[in-house]
Amino acid sequence: MLYLVGLGLSYTSDITVRGLEVVKKCKRVYLEAYTSILMQADQKSLEDFYGREVILADRELVEGGSDQILAGAEQDDIAFLVVGDPYGATTHTDLVIRARELGIKIETIHNASVMNAVGACGLQLYQFGQTVSLVFFTDSWKPDSFYDKILENRKIGLHTLVLLDIKVKEQSIENMARGRLIYDPPRYMSIETAARQLLEIEESRNQQAYTPNTPCVGVSRLGSPQQKFKAATLKELTKYESGEPLHSLIVLGRQVHDLELEFLYDFVDDKEKFKKFVEEDQEYFKPPPYVPPPDDDDDM
Ligand SMILES: C[S@@+](CC[C@H](N)C(=O)[O-])C[C@H]1O[C@@H](n2cnc3c(N)ncnc32)[C@H](O)[C@@H]1O
C-alpha cells in the first residue's frame, strides 16, 4: 500500500492520529521536501516524534525516481508525507498514477492545507476563485499566466489566493554550467516581492486586473505560533516586512461581504482608508445596473 499522509501546516504533532499510526507501521517513510515546509519542525524532530527514520524526497527523487519510492509497495506499506494536505495545491498526480499502473493500492490520510486554513483571515472560502502560483522573476523570465486567472476571478467578483514560489536545492547557472553539484540556500518569496511582481505585470499588461490600490491580504506562517495577516493595498504591501516564511497573498474580489470586511479590520493600519479602497475597488468589473427591456406594448 502507498499511503499519502498529510502533515498539516506547522508542528510535528499536527499529523493526525491515523497518520501517525500509519507512519509507525510503514517499511519506508518519505518526506516530500520541496513544495512546502513544516514551519515548527525539521527532518530530525519528525524522526524523533515518529521514532523512526524519515527519507527526504527532493524533486529529483519524486519526479524522476518514483519507481524507487514505490519499490516493494505491492507487498509492503510505504508512506509519502506531504506538508499540508496531499491534495492541497500540490497533488503529486504522477506518483499516484504510477502507483495505479503498478497495481499498488493507495490510501490518503488528509490534513489541513493552506487552501482551507486561509479562511482564518476572515474571507469566505466560498468566495475564492482559481488559485494561482507566482514564481520568482528573473531578468529574462517573468511568466505571467497568473494575470489572466486573477482577471477572470475579479471579473466575477471572486478573491484570488496567490501561492508564492519556494526554491530549494536550486543550482546557480554558473554552478550548473560547470557541472558543480553545489546548491543555493533555499529561497521563499516574501509578500513584498509578490506585490512588486504583480504590479510589474499589471504595468506591462495594463488590463487593470488589479491596480496599486487594490486591497489584498498578506498571509504569513498560517497555523504556526507566528501566524500573521496584513490587509492593505497592493502598493502598500510592496513596503511590508513579512518576515520568516511561509507566505501567501490574497487579491480581494468585488464581492466583499460586510462580515468579511469587519473581520479584516483587525489586520489594517487605518480602517477608514482601507474601507475606502475596498469601496473604490468594487467599481472595477461591476456589472452595469439592470435595465429592463422596453415593453413592446408601449409602442402600440
Ligand atoms: C505548493 S503549495 C503546497 C501546499 C500544501 N501541500 C498544503 O496543502 O498546504 C506551497 C505554497 O503554499 C503557501 N503556503 C503553504 N503553507 C503556508 C502557510 N502555512 N502559510 C502561508 N502560506 C503557505 C506558500 O505560498 C507556499 O509556497
Short mmCIF file of C-alpha atoms and ligand atoms in Angstrom, two decimals:
data_model
loop_
_atom_site.label_atom_id
_atom_site.label_comp_id
_atom_site.label_asym_id
_atom_site.label_seq_id
_atom_site.Cartn_x
_atom_site.Cartn_y
_atom_site.Cartn_z
CA MET A 1 0.00 0.00 0.00
CA LEU A 2 1.12 3.56 -0.73
CA TYR A 3 -0.08 5.90 1.99
CA LEU A 4 -0.22 9.60 1.18
CA VAL A 5 -0.13 11.30 4.57
CA GLY A 6 -0.87 14.99 5.14
CA LEU A 7 1.24 16.57 7.88
CA GLY A 8 -0.78 19.75 8.42
CA LEU A 9 0.81 23.16 8.47
CA SER A 10 3.25 23.66 11.26
CA TYR A 11 4.01 21.35 14.20
CA THR A 12 5.36 17.79 14.26
CA SER A 13 2.21 16.94 16.24
CA ASP A 14 -0.12 18.31 13.54
CA ILE A 15 -0.11 14.84 11.94
CA THR A 16 -3.43 13.04 12.58
CA VAL A 17 -3.60 10.06 14.93
CA ARG A 18 -4.33 7.77 11.98
CA GLY A 19 -1.43 9.34 10.03
CA LEU A 20 0.93 8.65 12.92
CA GLU A 21 -0.21 5.04 13.22
CA VAL A 22 0.50 4.57 9.51
CA VAL A 23 3.93 6.20 9.73
CA LYS A 24 4.90 3.93 12.61
CA LYS A 25 3.98 0.74 10.76
CA CYS A 26 5.37 1.53 7.27
CA LYS A 27 8.50 -0.10 5.92
CA ARG A 28 9.80 3.17 4.43
CA VAL A 29 8.71 6.75 5.08
CA TYR A 30 9.45 9.54 2.60
CA LEU A 31 9.05 13.24 3.33
CA GLU A 32 8.32 15.40 0.28
CA ALA A 33 10.74 18.25 0.85
CA TYR A 34 10.41 20.82 -1.90
CA THR A 35 6.88 22.25 -2.23
CA SER A 36 6.36 23.42 1.36
CA ILE A 37 7.94 23.36 4.82
CA LEU A 38 6.64 22.35 8.20
CA MET A 39 7.44 25.61 9.98
CA GLN A 40 7.92 24.29 13.53
CA ALA A 41 9.69 21.08 12.54
CA ASP A 42 12.52 19.54 10.54
CA GLN A 43 13.61 16.06 9.49
CA LYS A 44 15.27 15.40 12.87
CA SER A 45 12.30 16.48 15.01
CA LEU A 46 9.97 14.42 12.84
CA GLU A 47 12.21 11.37 13.20
CA ASP A 48 12.27 11.86 16.99
CA PHE A 49 8.50 12.27 17.14
CA TYR A 50 7.76 9.26 14.93
CA GLY A 51 10.56 7.19 16.46
CA ARG A 52 11.84 6.09 13.07
CA GLU A 53 13.86 7.09 10.02
CA VAL A 54 12.41 9.57 7.51
CA ILE A 55 13.88 9.75 3.99
CA LEU A 56 13.94 13.22 2.39
CA ALA A 57 12.40 13.13 -1.08
CA ASP A 58 13.56 16.03 -3.24
CA ARG A 59 12.11 16.99 -6.62
CA GLU A 60 14.59 14.76 -8.46
CA LEU A 61 13.54 11.69 -6.49
CA VAL A 62 9.79 12.34 -6.67
CA GLU A 63 9.65 13.35 -10.31
CA GLY A 64 12.42 11.13 -11.66
CA GLY A 65 12.62 8.27 -9.24
CA SER A 66 9.04 7.38 -8.37
CA ASP A 67 9.75 3.68 -9.01
CA GLN A 68 12.39 3.86 -6.26
CA ILE A 69 9.80 5.26 -3.85
CA LEU A 70 7.23 2.66 -4.89
CA ALA A 71 9.62 -0.31 -4.86
CA GLY A 72 8.01 -3.20 -2.98
CA ALA A 73 4.78 -1.31 -2.29
CA GLU A 74 2.79 -4.23 -3.75
CA GLN A 75 3.51 -6.16 -0.57
CA ASP A 76 4.96 -3.59 1.87
CA ASP A 77 3.49 -0.36 3.26
CA ILE A 78 5.23 2.82 2.10
CA ALA A 79 4.34 6.29 3.42
CA PHE A 80 4.76 9.50 1.45
CA LEU A 81 4.43 12.52 3.74
CA VAL A 82 3.28 15.86 2.35
CA VAL A 83 3.18 19.14 4.29
CA GLY A 84 -0.41 20.41 4.39
CA ASP A 85 -2.77 18.06 2.59
CA PRO A 86 -1.51 15.65 -0.10
CA TYR A 87 -4.13 17.06 -2.45
CA GLY A 88 -3.89 20.70 -1.34
CA ALA A 89 -2.30 22.75 -4.15
CA THR A 90 0.36 20.14 -4.89
CA THR A 91 -1.24 16.91 -5.98
CA HIS A 92 1.64 14.57 -6.82
CA THR A 93 -0.54 13.14 -9.54
CA ASP A 94 2.38 11.45 -11.30
CA LEU A 95 3.22 9.37 -8.25
CA VAL A 96 -0.41 8.31 -7.79
CA ILE A 97 -0.83 7.43 -11.49
CA ARG A 98 2.41 5.44 -11.46
CA ALA A 99 1.30 3.55 -8.34
CA ARG A 100 -2.01 2.70 -10.03
CA GLU A 101 -0.18 1.47 -13.14
CA LEU A 102 1.88 -0.84 -10.94
CA GLY A 103 -1.30 -2.15 -9.29
CA ILE A 104 -0.34 -0.65 -5.92
CA LYS A 105 -3.22 0.27 -3.61
CA ILE A 106 -3.35 3.88 -2.42
CA GLU A 107 -4.82 5.38 0.71
CA THR A 108 -4.83 9.07 1.60
CA ILE A 109 -4.86 10.47 5.10
CA HIS A 110 -5.90 14.09 4.81
CA ASN A 111 -4.91 17.10 6.89
CA ALA A 112 -5.29 20.89 6.98
CA SER A 113 -3.99 22.74 3.93
CA VAL A 114 -3.16 26.34 3.10
CA MET A 115 -6.14 26.01 0.74
CA ASN A 116 -8.61 25.89 3.62
CA ALA A 117 -6.68 27.35 6.59
CA VAL A 118 -6.51 30.64 4.69
CA GLY A 119 -10.13 31.12 5.74
CA ALA A 120 -8.69 32.21 9.12
CA CYS A 121 -8.19 35.71 7.66
CA GLY A 122 -11.97 36.10 7.55
CA LEU A 123 -12.52 35.85 3.79
CA GLN A 124 -15.06 33.17 2.97
CA LEU A 125 -13.69 30.14 1.14
CA TYR A 126 -16.84 30.06 -0.99
CA GLN A 127 -15.86 33.44 -2.43
CA PHE A 128 -12.48 32.32 -3.80
CA GLY A 129 -11.88 31.71 -7.50
CA GLN A 130 -8.93 29.99 -9.17
CA THR A 131 -5.77 29.70 -7.08
CA VAL A 132 -2.61 30.88 -8.83
CA SER A 133 1.13 30.43 -8.33
CA LEU A 134 3.69 33.18 -8.63
CA VAL A 135 7.31 32.28 -9.39
CA PHE A 136 10.44 34.35 -8.76
CA PHE A 137 11.05 36.57 -11.80
CA THR A 138 14.49 36.79 -13.36
CA ASP A 139 15.70 39.50 -15.76
CA SER A 140 14.70 37.35 -18.72
CA TRP A 141 11.86 35.20 -17.33
CA LYS A 142 8.67 36.72 -16.00
CA PRO A 143 5.87 34.19 -16.50
CA ASP A 144 2.54 35.98 -16.18
CA SER A 145 -0.18 33.38 -16.80
CA PHE A 146 -1.45 34.10 -13.27
CA TYR A 147 -2.56 37.51 -14.52
CA ASP A 148 -5.38 36.15 -16.74
CA LYS A 149 -6.66 33.99 -13.92
CA ILE A 150 -6.76 36.90 -11.47
CA LEU A 151 -8.55 38.92 -14.16
CA GLU A 152 -11.13 36.14 -14.65
CA ASN A 153 -11.67 35.81 -10.90
CA ARG A 154 -12.03 39.54 -10.45
CA LYS A 155 -14.49 39.83 -13.35
CA ILE A 156 -16.87 37.56 -11.47
CA GLY A 157 -16.15 39.19 -8.14
CA LEU A 158 -14.05 36.45 -6.52
CA HIS A 159 -10.93 36.56 -4.34
CA THR A 160 -7.67 35.03 -5.60
CA LEU A 161 -5.27 33.04 -3.45
CA VAL A 162 -1.73 33.57 -4.76
CA LEU A 163 0.76 30.89 -3.68
CA LEU A 164 4.35 32.09 -3.65
CA ASP A 165 7.43 30.43 -5.06
CA ILE A 166 9.78 28.29 -3.00
CA LYS A 167 13.20 27.47 -4.37
CA VAL A 168 15.04 24.64 -2.68
CA LYS A 169 18.05 22.74 -3.94
CA GLU A 170 18.46 25.13 -6.88
CA GLN A 171 21.78 25.49 -8.68
CA SER A 172 23.13 28.81 -9.90
CA ILE A 173 23.60 28.98 -13.68
CA GLU A 174 27.36 29.13 -13.11
CA ASN A 175 27.43 26.02 -10.93
CA MET A 176 25.17 24.21 -13.36
CA ALA A 177 27.33 25.19 -16.34
CA ARG A 178 30.44 23.93 -14.54
CA GLY A 179 28.68 20.73 -13.51
CA ARG A 180 29.19 21.50 -9.82
CA LEU A 181 26.62 19.93 -7.51
CA ILE A 182 26.51 23.00 -5.27
CA TYR A 183 23.07 24.23 -4.28
CA ASP A 184 21.96 27.76 -3.43
CA PRO A 185 20.38 28.32 0.00
CA PRO A 186 16.58 27.89 -0.03
CA ARG A 187 14.55 30.97 -1.03
CA TYR A 188 10.94 31.69 -0.09
CA MET A 189 9.08 34.52 -1.79
CA SER A 190 8.02 37.31 0.55
CA ILE A 191 4.79 39.26 0.33
CA GLU A 192 6.76 42.40 -0.65
CA THR A 193 8.32 40.63 -3.65
CA ALA A 194 4.97 39.14 -4.65
CA ALA A 195 3.27 42.56 -4.54
CA ARG A 196 6.09 44.13 -6.59
CA GLN A 197 5.96 41.37 -9.21
CA LEU A 198 2.17 41.62 -9.50
CA LEU A 199 2.41 45.38 -10.09
CA GLU A 200 5.19 44.90 -12.63
CA ILE A 201 2.93 42.63 -14.68
CA GLU A 202 -0.04 45.00 -14.34
CA GLU A 203 2.16 47.72 -15.79
CA SER A 204 3.02 45.65 -18.84
CA ARG A 205 -0.42 44.03 -19.39
CA ASN A 206 -2.38 47.14 -18.42
CA GLN A 207 -5.82 45.48 -18.38
CA GLN A 208 -6.46 46.59 -14.80
CA ALA A 209 -6.94 43.07 -13.50
CA TYR A 210 -5.95 44.92 -10.33
CA THR A 211 -4.37 48.30 -9.55
CA PRO A 212 -1.85 49.59 -7.00
CA ASN A 213 -4.88 50.45 -4.83
CA THR A 214 -6.48 47.01 -4.95
CA PRO A 215 -6.99 45.70 -1.41
CA CYS A 216 -5.13 42.49 -0.59
CA VAL A 217 -4.34 40.33 2.40
CA GLY A 218 -0.81 39.16 3.17
CA VAL A 219 -0.93 35.75 4.88
CA SER A 220 2.14 34.67 6.82
CA ARG A 221 3.00 31.47 8.66
CA LEU A 222 -0.55 30.10 8.76
CA GLY A 223 -1.08 27.60 11.52
CA SER A 224 2.16 28.48 13.32
CA PRO A 225 2.50 30.46 16.57
CA GLN A 226 3.71 33.40 14.43
CA GLN A 227 0.68 33.41 12.14
CA LYS A 228 0.03 36.93 10.80
CA PHE A 229 -2.34 38.69 8.40
CA LYS A 230 -1.93 42.14 6.88
CA ALA A 231 -4.76 43.79 4.98
CA ALA A 232 -3.53 46.66 2.80
CA THR A 233 -3.37 47.78 -0.81
CA LEU A 234 -1.02 46.06 -3.21
CA LYS A 235 1.16 49.18 -3.30
CA GLU A 236 1.36 49.31 0.50
CA LEU A 237 2.32 45.64 0.60
CA THR A 238 5.40 46.34 -1.57
CA LYS A 239 6.81 48.03 1.56
CA TYR A 240 5.58 45.46 4.11
CA GLU A 241 8.07 43.39 6.06
CA SER A 242 6.51 39.96 6.05
CA GLY A 243 9.30 38.21 7.99
CA GLU A 244 10.00 34.50 8.15
CA PRO A 245 8.30 32.20 5.58
CA LEU A 246 5.83 30.81 4.58
CA HIS A 247 3.72 33.46 2.86
CA SER A 248 0.72 33.73 0.57
CA LEU A 249 -1.19 36.71 -0.81
CA ILE A 250 -4.90 37.19 -1.42
CA VAL A 251 -6.17 39.66 -4.01
CA LEU A 252 -9.65 40.68 -2.95
CA GLY A 253 -12.59 40.29 -5.31
CA ARG A 254 -15.52 42.64 -5.69
CA GLN A 255 -17.98 40.64 -3.58
CA VAL A 256 -16.61 41.58 -0.18
CA HIS A 257 -19.28 40.78 2.35
CA ASP A 258 -19.73 43.16 5.32
CA LEU A 259 -18.72 40.39 7.72
CA GLU A 260 -15.54 39.72 5.73
CA LEU A 261 -14.67 43.40 5.87
CA GLU A 262 -15.39 43.58 9.59
CA PHE A 263 -13.02 40.64 10.15
CA LEU A 264 -10.27 42.22 8.02
CA TYR A 265 -10.34 45.48 10.03
CA ASP A 266 -8.31 43.67 12.67
CA PHE A 267 -5.42 43.48 10.21
CA VAL A 268 -5.38 47.05 8.81
CA ASP A 269 -3.45 50.17 9.77
CA ASP A 270 -6.31 52.56 9.05
CA LYS A 271 -9.86 51.23 8.98
CA GLU A 272 -11.48 54.17 7.14
CA LYS A 273 -8.75 54.27 4.49
CA PHE A 274 -8.99 50.53 3.87
CA LYS A 275 -12.79 50.71 3.62
CA LYS A 276 -12.49 53.48 1.03
CA PHE A 277 -10.06 51.40 -1.06
CA VAL A 278 -12.41 48.42 -0.87
CA GLU A 279 -15.38 50.55 -1.98
CA GLU A 280 -13.44 52.11 -4.85
CA ASP A 281 -12.09 48.74 -5.96
CA GLN A 282 -15.60 47.30 -6.05
CA GLU A 283 -16.34 49.54 -9.03
CA TYR A 284 -13.95 47.51 -11.22
CA PHE A 285 -15.81 44.93 -13.32
CA LYS A 286 -19.08 45.82 -11.63
CA PRO A 287 -21.89 44.64 -13.91
CA PRO A 288 -23.92 47.55 -15.29
CA PRO A 289 -27.22 48.11 -13.49
CA TYR A 290 -30.10 46.04 -14.83
CA VAL A 291 -32.21 47.92 -17.33
CA PRO A 292 -35.49 46.19 -18.16
CA PRO A 293 -36.16 45.65 -21.87
CA PRO A 294 -38.58 48.17 -23.36
CA ASP A 295 -42.13 47.00 -23.03
CA ASP A 296 -43.43 46.18 -26.54
CA ASP A 297 -46.90 47.32 -25.51
CA ASP A 298 -45.55 50.88 -25.13
CA ASP A 299 -45.23 51.14 -28.91
CA MET A 300 -48.88 50.36 -29.50
C1 LIG B 1 2.76 24.42 -3.45
S1 LIG B 1 1.91 24.90 -2.02
C2 LIG B 1 1.79 23.40 -1.13
C3 LIG B 1 0.56 23.37 -0.30
C4 LIG B 1 0.48 22.25 0.70
N1 LIG B 1 0.51 20.93 0.10
C5 LIG B 1 -0.80 22.41 1.51
O1 LIG B 1 -1.74 21.62 1.34
O2 LIG B 1 -0.88 23.39 2.30
C6 LIG B 1 3.11 25.79 -1.14
C7 LIG B 1 2.80 27.27 -1.07
O3 LIG B 1 1.60 27.48 -0.35
C8 LIG B 1 1.73 28.60 0.51
N2 LIG B 1 1.68 28.12 1.89
C9 LIG B 1 1.75 26.83 2.30
N3 LIG B 1 1.66 26.76 3.64
C10 LIG B 1 1.52 28.03 4.08
C11 LIG B 1 1.40 28.62 5.37
N4 LIG B 1 1.37 27.86 6.45
N5 LIG B 1 1.29 29.98 5.47
C12 LIG B 1 1.29 30.75 4.35
N6 LIG B 1 1.41 30.25 3.11
C13 LIG B 1 1.54 28.91 2.97
C14 LIG B 1 3.08 29.25 0.22
O4 LIG B 1 2.89 30.27 -0.74
C15 LIG B 1 3.85 28.07 -0.32
O5 LIG B 1 4.88 28.50 -1.17
#
